[in-house]
Amino acid sequence: MLSKSRLKYIKSLQLKKYRKEEQCFVVEGARSVSELFQSDFQITIVAATPLFIEQHRGNLARKGMEVIPVSERELTATGTLQSNDSALAIAKMKPNTPPVFQPGDFALVLDDIRDPGNLGTIIRTADWFGIRHIIASNETADLYNPKTIRATMGSFLRVKLFYTTLTEYLQSAGMIYGAFLKGTNIHELGFANGGFIVIGNESNGISTDLAAMVHERVMIPGYGGAESLNAGVATAIILDNLRRSKK
Amino acid sequence: MLSKSRLKYIKSLQLKKYRKEEQCFVVEGARSVSELFQSDFQITIVAATPLFIEQHRGNLARKGMEVIPVSERELTATGTLQSNDSALAIAKMKPNTPPVFQPGDFALVLDDIRDPGNLGTIIRTADWFGIRHIIASNETADLYNPKTIRATMGSFLRVKLFYTTLTEYLQSAGMIYGAFLKGTNIHELGFANGGFIVIGNESNGISTDLAAMVHERVMIPGYGGAESLNAGVATAIILDNLRRSKK
């Protein structure tokens, strides 16, 4: 059973303020917690059902990890999932360090993606297409928000985010692509050998300062009445076209 | 100002039970309400700021429409948006009637898309790619849920949804495509001249019964660690490839 203080601590991590103070975040559900065991994230607490504990005995025997047996009802009440019949873990955040690229790497650049669900979907999509690095503006949603972590479906373990001031970071960058409503048709674009792909804010698109730094504006051809696409959807279509053009 | 009974009525429409009873739903925000005026949806109530009322005088003079001046604070308190500084409208649902296709039409088929946000994003994406009809299983999220309507960004006005039992509906269907983790590479697929594209549930994919009816399994090539893609993202990539192959 969770003590009152442990319950309070875990719940506090739903707020960015306390995550920042504690440098810790919550991972929920059997699949995500299992994947967390396989990663290099440092885990401090696992609250899990007796069955989950039995099934993951080896992974739970690590040094410095507190294992707390709980009921399904306690788990659900403690976390943010609609129901959780397995486990919840607390892990240490990673330091915010700039990525190290390999030749030919592409990275996503997120210009104020505000919605944690959108951010999580973008991370999951980046992972699917083998994009390992995302550069995010300081105003982008928090990677460690429970909604972001959930929407990544475990992909936060493989894709690295770096928060920074984009206009400074991209000053010396190579090729910069940006998604706009007008530009080169993505179906006809020959992508360079590596570069950055800027995705704009959900409501306002790419900010003026950053738009001025984009070398190639790309657009996804539309055929209907919608004025724009969801940011995660636009990212997915661009990355699919990128991989297709590189075959 | 909204009377207590009007406020209660509008708030009740956030629940499916009352929407069904009243056959009415809520549309929020300046852009969506303005677009609603241009559609053939019957509007019963508009609650709006004096400024919005001034700007839309012509549209608000229609017969049978009750116009209620309200403050921004009232609007936000009445609706589901984080803030609303313009308008909120109540409109009549449309009857659930099967689509009438034109030769060469493609339609989406949604097999239990449970998340209203996902459904809304799919409708918006369909609209972008000129898909006018969606066939949804009866277990798919409600089109008239405020979260769905919001995520469509106005596209619910152009794309038509028909809820039905999919296995019965598709019995006499022509070409049926389905999104799977294994199948024909979407980059190499030659789409037929019209057909249905089945998108599976967020957790379980396409159900067994429906999977047996699919003529062509298609897959989106992956290059990374993610095990799957978000349903809206998968839809978007398939539709982009469809349009690309039809040029």
Short mmCIF file of C-alpha atoms in Angstrom, two decimals, chain B residues 9 18 24 69 73 77 100 112 139-140 156 165 189 219 241:
data_model
loop_
_atom_site.label_atom_id
_atom_site.label_comp_id
_atom_site.label_asym_id
_atom_site.label_seq_id
_atom_site.Cartn_x
_atom_site.Cartn_y
_atom_site.Cartn_z
CA TYR B 9 -29.62 23.31 -21.39
CA TYR B 18 -28.90 14.78 -23.75
CA CYS B 24 -28.79 19.19 -30.84
CA PRO B 69 -25.84 38.58 -25.92
CA ARG B 73 -16.63 35.30 -19.16
CA ALA B 77 -18.00 29.35 -18.36
CA VAL B 100 -24.39 8.37 -51.88
CA ASP B 112 -14.06 1.76 -33.22
CA GLU B 139 -18.73 2.10 -31.15
CA THR B 140 -16.77 4.96 -32.72
CA PHE B 156 -17.55 18.42 -39.75
CA THR B 165 -22.67 -2.02 -38.34
CA LEU B 189 0.45 0.47 -53.99
CA MET B 219 1.29 -0.98 -44.40
CA ASN B 241 -0.20 8.36 -50.70
#
